[in-house]
Amino acid sequence: MKAVVMAGGEGTRLRPMTANQPKPLLPVINRPIMEHVLRLLKRHGLTETVVTVQFLAALIRNYFGDGEELGMSLSYATEEMPLGTAGSVKNAEEALRDDRFLVISGDALTDIDLTDMVRFHERNGALVTIGLKRVPNPLEFGIIIVDDEGRIQRFLEKPTWGQVFSDTVNTGIYVMEPEVLDHVAAGESVDWSGDVFPKLLAEGAALYGYIADCYWEDVGTHESYLKAQADMLSGKVDVDLDAFEVMPGVWIAEGAEVDPEAILKGPLYIGDYAKVEAGVELREFTVLGSNVVVKEGAFLHRAVVHDNVFVASSTNLRGCVIGKNTDIMAGARVEEGAVIGDECVIEAEAYVSSEVKVYPFKTIEAGAVVNTSVIWESRGQRNLFGPRGVSGLVNVEITPELAVRLASAYATTLKKGTMVVTGRDASRAARTLKRAVISALTASAINVQDLEATPLPTARFETGREDCAGGIYLRTTLGDPQGVDILFLDADGADLSLGAQRKLERVFGRQEYRRAFPGEIAELTYPARTVETYTRDLLRCVDMSGVREAELKIVLDCAGGTASLVLPMLLGMVGVDVLTRNNRLDEANPTETLAERMRDLQRLGELVSSSRAAFGVRFDPVGERISLVDENGELINDDRALLVMLDLVAAERRGGRVALPVTTTRVGEQVCRFHGVRVEWTSTSQDVLTKAAADPDIIFAGDGRGGFVMPEFSTTVDGIAAFVRLVGLVARTRLTLSQIDQRIPEAHLLRRSVPTPWAAKGSVMRHVVEAAGERVIDTTDGVRVVEDDGSWVLVLPDPAEAITHLWAEGPDEDAAQDLLEEWATVVERAGS
């Protein structure tokens, strides 16, 4: 009999502890929650286990490997997108078809008797047996009623108190027969309790509930996380603490050093190789991780301290969680319910108030009093700005309060009385946050021109055209409907430079915001005819000769985004026959998952081929980037689309330069050379590409991710302008996109990302340079090593995550793969 451990959750409610690690890896008494689950499975003979993973899956795979160290056999089923509790098990169906199996959550702490539960399942001939537990507060769980024989009578997911009809809740532990998977749709998000079980119950299937007399705690909140630690120390859970009980309730692991003058009042746990000095007082329910150092005079009570933490003298930690690799300096105080993320520094005499959350990689300055959570730059970022501006979860990381502080900091960097343009995508979250931004700007003596819902290129255009000091645009994070990005624009409508970002960060960090006097409160206006102005200027700047004569038919997909606000007027002036899809604002679905994007592109391709159109274009939800489909309905991937656009522009211009990031295939250089055009290689930073495009000699720029710059109209990425330019180019060249694609040589460019600790990134790059030896290297961005035959590899550390990216290109696929493997090994060894 096999087991399935579900380990794909993000653990959003447990942030910042889960900002850069998955919830199943959170330590409970110095072992990941999932390790306690796996040890329970092994104790009951379930050694062959499938682990379903999704969020930060590589970290789970790297930690547990094949399970050999636990005496188990582990395999992994990876979800490309969240599939729900049932969908994730369905994703592992190939490994489960032979016999009944057990499903258990990888982030709940329990000592349930699985052997007895399986016997109960067999005795009743059940299709599904659900593990049940009686709890005092069932509101957060699915409640269930069973009859005297244990047969399930009724379900209700997460009721209100008015709906509570039982204190017996679903633990998420199931014994199942393999045919139950026939009731789960493949590749879709499906839940057991919400979708599958009610349907089976209605059909009269044999669903039974096993009421367990055991410990069970769903570790889903900071409170339950601390409770789980305390319950284990109090002996309420039947687990092995892997330490020596040197006195009642005081557990000390191997290699720990505890001074005899330290005061220990258990139950408490001191991890392996921890060091506790004289004069330290450790009180009830304190947990110290591995290699923790606690200096003289420190006081800890109900504090959970993760691995490799330094706790200086005279510190005071009460009822808090301290993330790994964090330094708590002398005299600092962290109060009840506070959570400090990984790799933070709490400097001397700093005071972190109750319930404050400090996200990873922060420094709380000496003597600072922190009363509100320091949430920005979560997800492992070291800076406020990431690759998409300031990003995070709506109302979790990006709140109206944060939006006000960000806009106030931005306003403080500008002169009083200047003008700022604001805009947003179709989402309600962006609309709500934009109102907070506008309030902060006008309260800081900054006039605002609000474009409301508008394409991002239109906002950039209006910012650069008017006498504006900058702009702010809010959009849903691509692929994540729960996320939002706040983009700050300079006076030209481009993303802020790194220098301007740092200036804004300094003001934000110090909270030194400027406020207007009552007579200086600025104005909010709504400019008229922005779409008409944008459309007129675009058609005036871009060569549209030959378009009407070509009588092109084109299929467009607006993705339910803001491009649909501009295209009707634009298309009326262009003179092409157009079939449009999703040509409306979709507030309910302001972004798209990868699966939805590929589905819509497939549908777009079908429409192109069936209507015999010249090509198809799909805009992203804010009109900034485009995807291309050729006349046969075949998708042209982003790398090839860049080459196709490059070939068209270069063939027509026959001179000048194009700006391309160093990650672009060198086939682009061949295309340019053939047409007498030169390449200027830039870094991957968006603002650097924008600056390069501003040079009068640049005729084209592209980033390889569907973003194109048409310098004759604008120096910023603009999907609408790229579409218009493409129409003119195709009309005049009289070649189809597939014919252009076929005449461009095949590229063999591969990419890989390697996890790299922050502390090792500098060492990795040094090792790469050393390993290059006498070979030619290019440091435009990262380190690019060029082989004698022209093959090359680029090693580039990620600015926001603990990852190093590699690109490798060779004369064929095998050579590129060998090159990638060689340098990935160099990076992995240097980062270990």
Coordinates of C-alpha atoms in Angstrom, one line a residue, residues 761-773 775 777 782-785 793-796 804 806 823 826-828 830:
K761 CA 26.4 34.6 -4.9
G762 CA 29.6 36.6 -4.9
S763 CA 31.7 33.4 -4.5
V764 CA 29.8 31.8 -7.4
M765 CA 30.6 34.6 -9.8
R766 CA 34.2 34.6 -8.7
H767 CA 34.4 30.8 -9.4
V768 CA 32.8 31.3 -12.8
V769 CA 35.5 33.9 -13.8
E770 CA 38.3 31.6 -12.5
A771 CA 36.8 28.6 -14.3
A772 CA 36.7 30.6 -17.6
G773 CA 40.5 30.6 -17.6
R775 CA 38.4 32.1 -22.6
I777 CA 34.4 36.7 -21.1
G782 CA 26.6 38.7 -15.2
V783 CA 29.5 36.8 -16.8
R784 CA 29.3 35.4 -20.4
V785 CA 32.0 32.9 -21.3
V793 CA 27.3 30.4 -21.6
L794 CA 25.9 33.3 -19.5
V795 CA 25.8 33.1 -15.7
L796 CA 23.6 35.7 -14.1
T804 CA 21.5 31.9 -10.4
L806 CA 22.3 30.1 -16.8
W823 CA 28.6 25.3 -16.0
V826 CA 30.5 24.9 -11.6
V827 CA 27.7 27.0 -10.1
E828 CA 26.4 24.2 -7.9
A830 CA 30.6 27.1 -5.8

